[in-house]
Structures are given as C-alpha cells and as structure tokens.
Coordinates of C-alpha atoms in Angstrom, one line a residue:
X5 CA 0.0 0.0 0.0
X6 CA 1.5 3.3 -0.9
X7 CA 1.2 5.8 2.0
X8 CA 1.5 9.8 1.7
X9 CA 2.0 12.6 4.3
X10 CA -0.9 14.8 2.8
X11 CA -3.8 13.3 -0.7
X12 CA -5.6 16.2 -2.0
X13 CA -8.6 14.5 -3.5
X14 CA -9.6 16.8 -6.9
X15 CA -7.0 18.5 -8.9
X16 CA -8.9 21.9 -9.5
X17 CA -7.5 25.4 -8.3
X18 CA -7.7 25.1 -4.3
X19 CA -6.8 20.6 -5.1
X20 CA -3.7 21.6 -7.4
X21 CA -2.3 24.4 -5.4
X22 CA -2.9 22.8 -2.0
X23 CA -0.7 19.7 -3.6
X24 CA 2.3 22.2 -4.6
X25 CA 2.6 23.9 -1.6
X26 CA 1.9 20.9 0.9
X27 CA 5.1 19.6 -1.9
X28 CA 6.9 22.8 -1.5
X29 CA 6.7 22.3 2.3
X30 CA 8.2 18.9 2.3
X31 CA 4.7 16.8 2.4
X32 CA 5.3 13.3 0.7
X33 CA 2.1 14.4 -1.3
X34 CA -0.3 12.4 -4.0
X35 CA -3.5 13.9 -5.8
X36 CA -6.5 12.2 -7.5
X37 CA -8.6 12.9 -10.4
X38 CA -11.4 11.3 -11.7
X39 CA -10.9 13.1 -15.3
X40 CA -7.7 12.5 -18.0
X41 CA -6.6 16.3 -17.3
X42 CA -6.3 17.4 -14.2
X43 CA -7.1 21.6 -13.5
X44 CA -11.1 21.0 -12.5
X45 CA -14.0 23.1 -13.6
X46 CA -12.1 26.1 -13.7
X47 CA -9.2 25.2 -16.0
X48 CA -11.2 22.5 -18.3
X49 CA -15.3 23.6 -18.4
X50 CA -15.0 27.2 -15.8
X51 CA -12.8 30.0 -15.9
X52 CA -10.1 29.4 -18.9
X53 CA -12.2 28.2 -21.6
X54 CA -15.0 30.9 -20.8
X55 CA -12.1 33.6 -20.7
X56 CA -10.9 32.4 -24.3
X57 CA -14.6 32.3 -25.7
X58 CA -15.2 36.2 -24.0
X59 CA -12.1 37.3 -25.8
X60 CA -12.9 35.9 -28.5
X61 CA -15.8 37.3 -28.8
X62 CA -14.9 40.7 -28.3
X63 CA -12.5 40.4 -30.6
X64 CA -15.2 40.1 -33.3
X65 CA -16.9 42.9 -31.7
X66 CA -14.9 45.4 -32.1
X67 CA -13.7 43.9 -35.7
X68 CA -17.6 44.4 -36.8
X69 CA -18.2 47.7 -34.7
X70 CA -15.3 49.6 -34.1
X71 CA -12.5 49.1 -36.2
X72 CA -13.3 51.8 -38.8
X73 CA -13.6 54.1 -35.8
X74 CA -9.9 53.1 -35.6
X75 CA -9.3 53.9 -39.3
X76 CA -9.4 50.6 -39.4
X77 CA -11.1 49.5 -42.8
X78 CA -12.0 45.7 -43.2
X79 CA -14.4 43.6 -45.2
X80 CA -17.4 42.6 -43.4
X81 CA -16.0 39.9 -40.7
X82 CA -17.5 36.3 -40.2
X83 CA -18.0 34.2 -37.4
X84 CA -15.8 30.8 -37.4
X85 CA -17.8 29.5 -33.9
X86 CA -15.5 26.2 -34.6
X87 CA -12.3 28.0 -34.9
X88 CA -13.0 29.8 -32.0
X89 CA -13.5 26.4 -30.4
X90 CA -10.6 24.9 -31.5
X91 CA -8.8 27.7 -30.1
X92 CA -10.3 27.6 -26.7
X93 CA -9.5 24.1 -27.0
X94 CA -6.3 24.4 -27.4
X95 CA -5.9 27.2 -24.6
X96 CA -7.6 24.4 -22.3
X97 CA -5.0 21.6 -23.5
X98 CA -1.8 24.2 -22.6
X99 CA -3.3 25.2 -19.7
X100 CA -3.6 21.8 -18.2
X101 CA -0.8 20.7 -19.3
X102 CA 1.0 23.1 -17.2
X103 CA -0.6 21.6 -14.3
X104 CA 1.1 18.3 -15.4
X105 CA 4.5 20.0 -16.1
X106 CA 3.7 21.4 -11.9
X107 CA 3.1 18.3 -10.7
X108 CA 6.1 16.5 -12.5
X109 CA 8.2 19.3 -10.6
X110 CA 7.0 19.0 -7.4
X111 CA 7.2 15.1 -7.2
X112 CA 3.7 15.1 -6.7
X113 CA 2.1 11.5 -7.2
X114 CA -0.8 12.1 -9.4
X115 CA -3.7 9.0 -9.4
X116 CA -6.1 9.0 -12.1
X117 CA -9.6 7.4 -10.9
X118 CA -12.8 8.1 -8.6
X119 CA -11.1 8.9 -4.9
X120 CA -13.7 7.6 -2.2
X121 CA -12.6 7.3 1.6
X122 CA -12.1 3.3 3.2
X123 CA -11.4 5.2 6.0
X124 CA -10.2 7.9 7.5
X125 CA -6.4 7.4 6.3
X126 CA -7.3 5.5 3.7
X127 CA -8.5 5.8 0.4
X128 CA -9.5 3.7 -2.3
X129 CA -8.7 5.1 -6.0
X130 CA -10.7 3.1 -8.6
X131 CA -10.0 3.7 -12.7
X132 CA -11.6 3.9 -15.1
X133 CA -10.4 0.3 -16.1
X134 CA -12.6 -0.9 -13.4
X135 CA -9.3 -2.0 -11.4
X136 CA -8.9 -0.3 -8.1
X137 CA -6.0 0.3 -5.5
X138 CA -6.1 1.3 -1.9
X139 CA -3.5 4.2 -0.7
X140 CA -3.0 5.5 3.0
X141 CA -2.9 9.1 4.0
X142 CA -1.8 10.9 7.1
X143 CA -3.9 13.9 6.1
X144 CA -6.8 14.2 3.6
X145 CA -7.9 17.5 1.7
X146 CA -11.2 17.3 -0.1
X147 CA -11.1 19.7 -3.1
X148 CA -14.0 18.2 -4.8
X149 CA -15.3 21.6 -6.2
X150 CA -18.9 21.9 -7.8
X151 CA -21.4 21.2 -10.6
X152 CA -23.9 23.3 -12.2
X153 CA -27.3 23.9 -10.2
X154 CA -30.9 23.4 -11.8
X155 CA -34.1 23.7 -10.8
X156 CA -36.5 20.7 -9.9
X157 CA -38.9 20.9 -12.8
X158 CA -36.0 20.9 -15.6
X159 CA -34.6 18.6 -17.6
X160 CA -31.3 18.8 -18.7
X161 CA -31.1 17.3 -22.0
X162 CA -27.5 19.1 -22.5
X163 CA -28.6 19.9 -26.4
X164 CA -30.9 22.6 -26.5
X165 CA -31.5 23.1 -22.3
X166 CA -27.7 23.4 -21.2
X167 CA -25.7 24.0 -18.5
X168 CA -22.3 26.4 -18.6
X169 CA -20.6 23.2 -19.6
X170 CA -22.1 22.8 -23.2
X171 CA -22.6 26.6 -23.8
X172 CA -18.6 26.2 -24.3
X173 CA -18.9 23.7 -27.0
X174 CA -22.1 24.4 -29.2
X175 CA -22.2 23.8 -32.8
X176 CA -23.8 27.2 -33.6
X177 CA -24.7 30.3 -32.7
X178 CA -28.1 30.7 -31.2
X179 CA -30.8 32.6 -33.1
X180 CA -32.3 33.3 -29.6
X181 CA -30.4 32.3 -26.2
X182 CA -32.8 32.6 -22.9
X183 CA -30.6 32.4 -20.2
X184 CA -31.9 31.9 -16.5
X185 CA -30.2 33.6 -14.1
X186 CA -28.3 37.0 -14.2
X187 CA -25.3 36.0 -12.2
X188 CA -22.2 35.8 -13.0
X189 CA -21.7 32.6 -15.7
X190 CA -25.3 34.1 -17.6
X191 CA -24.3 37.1 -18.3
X192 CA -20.7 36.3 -19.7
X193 CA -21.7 33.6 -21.6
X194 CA -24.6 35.5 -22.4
X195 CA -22.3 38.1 -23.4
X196 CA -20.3 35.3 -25.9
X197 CA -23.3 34.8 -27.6
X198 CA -24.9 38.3 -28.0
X199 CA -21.4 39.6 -29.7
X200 CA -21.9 36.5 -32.0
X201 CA -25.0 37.6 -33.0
X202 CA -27.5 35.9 -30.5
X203 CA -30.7 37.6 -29.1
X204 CA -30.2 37.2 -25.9
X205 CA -32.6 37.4 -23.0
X206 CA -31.7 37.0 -19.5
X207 CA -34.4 36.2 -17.2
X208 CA -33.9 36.5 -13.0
X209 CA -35.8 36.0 -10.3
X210 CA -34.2 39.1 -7.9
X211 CA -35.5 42.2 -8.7
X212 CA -31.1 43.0 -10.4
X213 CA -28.1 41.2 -12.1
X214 CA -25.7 39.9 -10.2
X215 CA -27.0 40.7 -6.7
X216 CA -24.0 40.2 -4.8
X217 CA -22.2 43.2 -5.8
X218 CA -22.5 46.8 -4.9
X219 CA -26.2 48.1 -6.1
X220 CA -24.6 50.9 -8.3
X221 CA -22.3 47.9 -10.4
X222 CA -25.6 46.1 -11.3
X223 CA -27.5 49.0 -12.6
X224 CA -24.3 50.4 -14.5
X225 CA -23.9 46.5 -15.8
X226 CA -27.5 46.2 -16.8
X227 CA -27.4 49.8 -18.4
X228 CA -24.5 49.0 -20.8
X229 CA -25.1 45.3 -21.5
X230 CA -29.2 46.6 -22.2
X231 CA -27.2 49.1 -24.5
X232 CA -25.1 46.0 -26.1
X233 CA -28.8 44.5 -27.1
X234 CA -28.9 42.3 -24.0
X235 CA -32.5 41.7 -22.8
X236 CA -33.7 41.4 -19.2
X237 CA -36.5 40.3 -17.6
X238 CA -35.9 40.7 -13.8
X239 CA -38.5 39.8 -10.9
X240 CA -39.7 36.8 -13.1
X241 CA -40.1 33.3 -11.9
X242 CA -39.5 30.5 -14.0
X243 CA -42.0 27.5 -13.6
X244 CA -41.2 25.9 -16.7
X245 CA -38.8 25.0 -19.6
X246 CA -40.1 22.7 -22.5
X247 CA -38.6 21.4 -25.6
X248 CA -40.1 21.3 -28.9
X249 CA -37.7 20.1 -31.4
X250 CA -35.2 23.2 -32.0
X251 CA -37.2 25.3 -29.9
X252 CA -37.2 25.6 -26.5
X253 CA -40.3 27.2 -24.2
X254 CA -39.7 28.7 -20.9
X255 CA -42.5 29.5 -18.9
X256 CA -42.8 32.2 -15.7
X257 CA -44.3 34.7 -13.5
X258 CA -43.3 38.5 -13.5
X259 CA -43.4 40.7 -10.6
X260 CA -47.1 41.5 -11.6
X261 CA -47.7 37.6 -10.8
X262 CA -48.7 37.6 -14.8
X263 CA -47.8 34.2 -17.0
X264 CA -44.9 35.5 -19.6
X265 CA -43.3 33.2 -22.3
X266 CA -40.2 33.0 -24.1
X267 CA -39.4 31.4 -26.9
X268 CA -35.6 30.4 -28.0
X269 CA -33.5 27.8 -29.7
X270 CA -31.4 27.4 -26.7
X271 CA -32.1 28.0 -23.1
X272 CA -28.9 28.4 -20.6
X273 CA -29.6 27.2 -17.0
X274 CA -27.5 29.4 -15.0
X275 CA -29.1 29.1 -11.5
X276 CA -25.6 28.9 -9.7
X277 CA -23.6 25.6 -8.6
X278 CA -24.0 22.7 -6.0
X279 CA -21.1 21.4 -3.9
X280 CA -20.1 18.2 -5.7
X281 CA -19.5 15.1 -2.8
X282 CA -21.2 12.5 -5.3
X283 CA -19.0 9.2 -4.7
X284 CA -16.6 10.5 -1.9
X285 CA -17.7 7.9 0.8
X286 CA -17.5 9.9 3.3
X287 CA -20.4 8.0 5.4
X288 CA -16.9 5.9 5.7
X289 CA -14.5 8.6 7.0
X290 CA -17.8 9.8 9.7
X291 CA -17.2 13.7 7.9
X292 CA -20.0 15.6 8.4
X293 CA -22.2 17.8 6.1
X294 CA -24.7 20.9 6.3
X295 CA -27.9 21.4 5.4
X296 CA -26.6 22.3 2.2
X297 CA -24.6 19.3 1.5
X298 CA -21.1 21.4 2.1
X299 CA -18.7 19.4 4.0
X300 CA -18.6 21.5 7.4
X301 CA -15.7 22.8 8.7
X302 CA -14.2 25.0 11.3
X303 CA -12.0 28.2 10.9
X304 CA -8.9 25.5 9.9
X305 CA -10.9 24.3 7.3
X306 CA -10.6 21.3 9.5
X307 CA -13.7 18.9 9.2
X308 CA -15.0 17.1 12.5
X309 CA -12.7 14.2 11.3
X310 CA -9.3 15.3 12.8
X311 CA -6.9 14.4 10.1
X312 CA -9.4 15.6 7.2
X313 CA -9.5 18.7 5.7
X314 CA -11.7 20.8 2.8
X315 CA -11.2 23.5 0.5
X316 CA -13.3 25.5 -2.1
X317 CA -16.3 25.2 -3.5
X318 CA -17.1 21.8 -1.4
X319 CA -17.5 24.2 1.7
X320 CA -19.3 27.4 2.9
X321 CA -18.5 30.5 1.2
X322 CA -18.0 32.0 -2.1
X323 CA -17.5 30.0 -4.9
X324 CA -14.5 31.3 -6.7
X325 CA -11.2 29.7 -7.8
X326 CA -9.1 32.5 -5.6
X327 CA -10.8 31.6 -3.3
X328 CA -10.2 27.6 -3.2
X329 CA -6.5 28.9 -3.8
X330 CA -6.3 30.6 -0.6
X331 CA -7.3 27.9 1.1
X332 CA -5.2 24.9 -0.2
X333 CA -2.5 27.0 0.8
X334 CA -3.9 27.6 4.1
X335 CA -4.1 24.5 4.8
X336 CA -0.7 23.1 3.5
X337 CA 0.9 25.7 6.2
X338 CA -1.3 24.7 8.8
X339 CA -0.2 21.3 8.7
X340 CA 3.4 22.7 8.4
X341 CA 2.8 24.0 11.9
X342 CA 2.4 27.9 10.1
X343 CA -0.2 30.4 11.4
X344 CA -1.3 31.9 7.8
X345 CA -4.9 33.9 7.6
X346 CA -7.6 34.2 5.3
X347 CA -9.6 37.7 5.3
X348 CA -12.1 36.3 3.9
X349 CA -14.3 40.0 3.8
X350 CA -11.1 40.8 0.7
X351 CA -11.7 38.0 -1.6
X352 CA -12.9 40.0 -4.4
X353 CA -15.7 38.9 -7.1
X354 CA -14.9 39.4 -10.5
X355 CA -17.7 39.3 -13.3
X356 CA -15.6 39.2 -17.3
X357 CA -18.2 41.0 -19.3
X358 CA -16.6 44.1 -21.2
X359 CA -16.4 46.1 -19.5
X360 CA -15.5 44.2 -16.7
X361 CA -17.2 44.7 -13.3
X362 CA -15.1 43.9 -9.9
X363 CA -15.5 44.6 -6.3
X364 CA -14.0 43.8 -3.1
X365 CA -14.6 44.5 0.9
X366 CA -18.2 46.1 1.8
X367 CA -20.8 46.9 -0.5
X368 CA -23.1 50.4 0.2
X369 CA -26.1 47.9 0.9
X370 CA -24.0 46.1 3.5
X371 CA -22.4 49.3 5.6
X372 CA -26.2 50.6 5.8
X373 CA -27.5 47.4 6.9
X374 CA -24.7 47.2 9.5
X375 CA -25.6 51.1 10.2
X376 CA -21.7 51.9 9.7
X377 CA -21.2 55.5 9.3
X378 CA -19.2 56.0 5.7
X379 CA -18.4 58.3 3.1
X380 CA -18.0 57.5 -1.1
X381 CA -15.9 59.1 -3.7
X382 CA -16.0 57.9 -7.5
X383 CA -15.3 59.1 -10.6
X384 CA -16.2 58.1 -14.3
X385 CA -14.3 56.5 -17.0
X386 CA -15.3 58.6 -19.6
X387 CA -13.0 61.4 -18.1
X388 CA -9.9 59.2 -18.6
X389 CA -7.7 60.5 -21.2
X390 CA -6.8 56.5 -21.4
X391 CA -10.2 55.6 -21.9
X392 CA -10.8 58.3 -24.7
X393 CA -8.0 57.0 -26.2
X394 CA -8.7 53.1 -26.0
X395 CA -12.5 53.8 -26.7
X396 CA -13.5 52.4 -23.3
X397 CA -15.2 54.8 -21.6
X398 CA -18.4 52.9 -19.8
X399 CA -18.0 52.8 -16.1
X400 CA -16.8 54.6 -13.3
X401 CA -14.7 53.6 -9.9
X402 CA -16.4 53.5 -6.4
X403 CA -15.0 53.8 -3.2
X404 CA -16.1 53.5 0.6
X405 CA -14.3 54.8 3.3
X406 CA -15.2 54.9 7.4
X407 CA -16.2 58.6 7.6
X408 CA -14.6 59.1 10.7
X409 CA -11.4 57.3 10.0
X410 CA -11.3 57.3 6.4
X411 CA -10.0 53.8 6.1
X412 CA -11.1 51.9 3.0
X413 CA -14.1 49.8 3.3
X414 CA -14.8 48.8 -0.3
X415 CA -13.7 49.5 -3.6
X416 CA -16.0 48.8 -6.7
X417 CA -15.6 49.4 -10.6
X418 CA -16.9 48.5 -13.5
X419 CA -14.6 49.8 -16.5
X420 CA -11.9 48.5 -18.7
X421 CA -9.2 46.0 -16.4
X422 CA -11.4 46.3 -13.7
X423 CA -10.3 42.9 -12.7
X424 CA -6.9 43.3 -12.8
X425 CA -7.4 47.1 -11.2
X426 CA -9.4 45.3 -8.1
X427 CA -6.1 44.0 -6.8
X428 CA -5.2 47.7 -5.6
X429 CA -8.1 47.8 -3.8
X430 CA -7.3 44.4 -1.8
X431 CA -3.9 45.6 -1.3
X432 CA -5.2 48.8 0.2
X433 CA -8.0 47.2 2.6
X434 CA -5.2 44.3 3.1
X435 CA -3.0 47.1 5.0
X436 CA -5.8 49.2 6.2
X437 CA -4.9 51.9 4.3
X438 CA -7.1 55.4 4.3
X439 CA -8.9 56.9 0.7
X440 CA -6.3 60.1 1.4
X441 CA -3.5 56.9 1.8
X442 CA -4.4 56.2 -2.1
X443 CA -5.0 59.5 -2.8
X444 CA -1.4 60.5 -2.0
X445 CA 0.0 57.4 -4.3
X446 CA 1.3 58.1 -8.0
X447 CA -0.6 56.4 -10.5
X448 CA 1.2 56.6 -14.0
X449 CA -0.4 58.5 -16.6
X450 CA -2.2 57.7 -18.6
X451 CA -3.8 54.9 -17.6
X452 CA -6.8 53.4 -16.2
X453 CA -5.7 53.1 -12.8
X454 CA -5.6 57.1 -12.9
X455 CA -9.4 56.6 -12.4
X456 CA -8.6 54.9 -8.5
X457 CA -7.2 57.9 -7.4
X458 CA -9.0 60.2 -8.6
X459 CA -12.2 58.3 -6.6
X460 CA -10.0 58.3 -4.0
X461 CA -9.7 62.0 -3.9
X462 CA -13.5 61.9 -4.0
X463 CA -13.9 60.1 -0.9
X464 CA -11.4 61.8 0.8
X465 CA -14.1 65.2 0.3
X466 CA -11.1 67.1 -2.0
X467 CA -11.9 67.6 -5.5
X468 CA -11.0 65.2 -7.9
X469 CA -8.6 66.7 -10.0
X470 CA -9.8 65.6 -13.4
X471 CA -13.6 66.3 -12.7

C-alpha cells in the first residue's frame, strides 16, 4: 500500500495548489482525479475556456463595430464558432498541461480514478479500467469543487436546455439564447453569444443582475449590457422550460404575478452551482455535512474528522477559484505548523463582461445594513484620457471609506481592467490603508488606474482633479 503525508482528493484550483505547496513544504504528497486532465472546472469547463470564448468574442466585436472608428477598414467579418473552439480548445490543452508539467516538478504522485474514503487514512482510488487500488494518507484535503445547479422541474437534456458546460462547445450560434439567471456565468456567456450575433434574453428571479455586488455595479452593468442588445427580464419566476424540437419554451411569472413566455433555440440554466460530494464515501470517513450538502468545517478548514481537511467550492463561502487557492495554501501551512490567515471579507468577485465589473470588501447595501457610518468618492471612466484613447469609456470607480477614519471599506468598478485594477483595492484594505493613503500614491499617466485615485480623492471630500 503506498502511504502519503498529505492526498488532496480533486486537482482543481484550491486541489492543485494545496498539492504544490503541501510539496513545497516537504509533504510526501499524492492527488486524484477522476478526469484525464487534471485543473477542474475552472481550467477545463470554468474559468479558462470561458475567458478564451469572451475574448474571442470581443475580438469580433470590435472587428464588426469599431475598427473603422480606428481607421481601421476591413471587409465585413465572419464568425468561425468552430475556430474559435478549437482555439479555446487548445488554450484548455496548454493550460492543463502546465498543471502536469507542476506536478512533474514538485514530485507530486498524481492517481487518475474516482477517490472515495475506506477510512479515514485510507483511500480507495478506482479507474476507469474498473481496477482499483487502496492508498493510505496521514492527512486528507477534499477539493472536490462543484457542478452546475438546476431547478426541480428541468430537464437537462445538455442539447438545447444546457448548462455552462455545453454553452462552451455548441455547434452554432443561437438565433435566440434565454438564459436563467443573471449571475455571473449568464451574463458572460450571455455576453459570448450576444457579440456573436445571438438575441439574448436573460431572465432573473431578484429584482437586479448579479446581486451580490455593490447596487450601483448592477444598474451600471445592466445599463450598458441593455445598451449591447442584451435583454432582461428581472422579478420573473420560471415554472417551466419545455422542448419542442429546436425550440425551447420557458414558462414564468413577472413581478405582476402575470404568466410571460419566451421562446428560443437554446435555453442556458445558469441558477448557480452545488457542492459536488457524489462518490466520496464519506459515510466511511464519519465527515459531516450541512444542510446544504457542504462538508462542514471549522475556521482550519478542518472537518470534524481530525486528520481531514476541505477547501473550495465543497465548503461554505464564495465559490470562486481564488478563493479555493487561498485555502489549499492555508491548509498546506497549517499542517506545516504555520499560522497563515484568510480575510475572507477581501476575496474580491470578478464578473468578465466588457467592461469588466469587480469589487472587493463592503458593499453600500451592507455598511447601511450594518448602520456603519461611511463616506463614497467615484469618478467616471469617460474622463480618462486613457479611456478616450482606447475607446473604453463605460464605467466609473467607487469607493467606501469609514467617515470618521477614512479607512477603505470597499472599492468597486466596472470599466476597462477592472479585474486586474481590483487588486489595488485588496492591497489597500489588506494594510488598512485610508482613501487620502491612495490619494497621495502616483498612478502613472495615462492609464486606467488614474481613475482609482481620482475616486480616492472623492472620498477623501477634496476635489478630484480631473472632474
């Protein structure tokens, strides 16, 4: 029986990096995973194919709308859907592979197979061969991540009612995509689609699109994708979803309690994602879940079984590969005898629609609910010389500061780079700094980031400067 100081059991973000550092920190360390690439949802059917499909996309966008703006002068451009699938495809394929190459460099001992728990040091790895092996384990992460949600009256027939997972590999472009939900995954593969050429109509049950972020990014969001042709129907309750052929009925209630239809060739269930346990035994191990099916854990991460541990989407909290990140190195440093931290209030949410909307730390809704005194600056893209020169100019920056002590409480933005820009705002809230702290730092000019401190200075109550 082969035995290991630390198995991470799923190979996704939070399973991968969990392995490397447990590695790094001189862990005699295996993974398993069921599936011939390792890298999860997120590399294979999340995060990297979607990414490759939105640039895509927007590539094509700008080709057909706003190249001649440019002086830019092209023939009429044409949508290859397969090319673009072959490249997102092969963006996948190098991606994972990379994990491989990661793995190989770390002395990781990878298992391919269906990990389920004998025990709680042991685990039994079957293939997909049918044959089977038993390993033992000191320590156990479960890094199982998600699937895609649905609602009870659906049927998922994965052709014309799909999930995330085949709205990356369709044969066509949609004459008219319903999508149902306006979170996140809807409205940028939403967004794929509509830039293709799609109708798209998204239809939500809250009364705005994605409702965990700051109030003032979801009406911004909805204004511009509404201006991009996007179609919402918000307050509406689906009841049903029925297939006819090539066409696809879905049935609801809007906030008038009046029966609405629509009618498209494809329907995208985008109702949010379930923690995946399916298989794990853990009945065997005695590890506990919630009423939710998450495996519970305590601020460790440590499940009621001593020697087991899990990560990412499995457990409570957002699900977001950063996140499961964060945590698989938590863990690994834990059981290195470390003291590392999570602040979990400065994992930020990123949504890739263009422009791209971010936020991190407290959102307006939240301080009021908490009745927290506060004070917000913000200023507009548009006023950007980098935005007038790139074209972007949607969006503005938002920030939210104590208003007695002027430390940050949130930042927000919806603009060009917004998630790449959201990492100044975690640095910031990471060191506690104060709106004037931002204020005072040099941004280079010209460039987006300009639009930070020029919010900044809003907050502070001085003038922005370009405003």
């Amino acid at each position: 029986m082969s035995q290991f100081d630390v198995t991470v059991i799923g190979s996704g973000p939070g399973g991968y990096v969990a392995a490397i550092r447990a590695a790094q920190l001189g862990f005699k360390t295996a993974i398993i995973e069921k599936y011939p690439t390792l890298g999860g949802t997120c590399l294979n059917v999340g995060c990297i194919p979607s990414k490759a499909l939105l640039d895509s996309s927007e590539h094509f966008e700008k080709a057909k709308h706003e190249f001649a703006d440019y002086g830019i002068i092209i023939n009429e451009p044409k949508v290859d859907l397969a090319k673009m699938i072959e490249r997102k495809n092969g963006v996948v394929e190098q991606t994972t592979k990379g994990i491989n190459f990661l793995m190989d460099k770390n002395k990781i001992t990878v298992f391919e197979g269906v990990g389920s728990f004998e025990s709680a040091t042991q685990i039994k790895v079957t293939k997909n061969d049918g044959s089977s092996e038993i390993i033992d384990s000191k320590y156990t992460i479960i890094a199982t991540g998600s699937k895609p949600s649905s609602l009870p009256f659906i049927t998922l027939d994965k052709e014309r009612i799909i999930t995330s997972t085949e709205a990356l590999n369709l044969k066509e472009v949609p004459k008219h995509l319903v999508v149902i939900g306006g979170g996140v995954i809807g409205l940028e593969l939403g967004s794929v689609y509509l830039r293709l050429g799609s109708q798209v109509t998204v239809v939500e049950f809250m009364d705005k699109i994605i409702p965990g972020m700051d109030g003032a990014l979801s009406k911004e969001l909805q204004k511009v994708l509404r201006k991009q042709g996007m179609k919402f129907e918000l307050s509406t309750a689906v009841s049903a979803v029925e297939r006819n052929g090539d066409s696809v009925k879905v049935t609801a209630k809007n906030k008038k309690g009046e029966e609405v239809n629509f009618e498209g060739d494809y329907v995208l269930v985008s109702v949010g994602r379930r923690p995946y346990t399916d298989g794990l035994g853990l009945e065997k191990a005695g590890v506990e879940l919630d009423e939710r099916g998450r495996v519970k854990t305590n601020d460790h991460l440590q499940t009621n079984v001593s020697n087991i541990y899990a990560i990412g989407d499995v457990i409570k909290g957002a699900m977001l590969a950063h996140k499961a990140e964060e945590e698989g190195t938590l863990v690994a440093e834990i059981l290195a005898g470390q003291k590392p931290h999570i602040n979990y209030n400065l994992i930020p949410g990123v949504v890739y629609t263009w422009p791209e909307v971010a936020g991190v730390g407290k959102t307006e809704e939240q301080l009021k609910e908490e009745g927290v005194a506060y004070k917000v600056g913000s200023f507009p893209m548009r006023a950007l010389g980098r935005s007038r020169a790139s074209g972007d100019t949607d969006g503005f920056v938002k920030i939210i500061a104590d208003d007695k002590t002027d430390e940050v409480l949130g930042f927000h933005m919806i603009g060009a780079r917004a998630a790449d820009l959201v990492a100044e705002g975690v640095i910031a809230m990471e060191f506690r700094a104060s709106a004037e702290d931002i204020a005072r730092s040099s941004h280079a000019h010209p460039t987006y980031a300009e639009a930070v401190k020029e919010a900044a200075l809003d907050a502070t109550g001085k003038r922005s400067i370009h405003m």
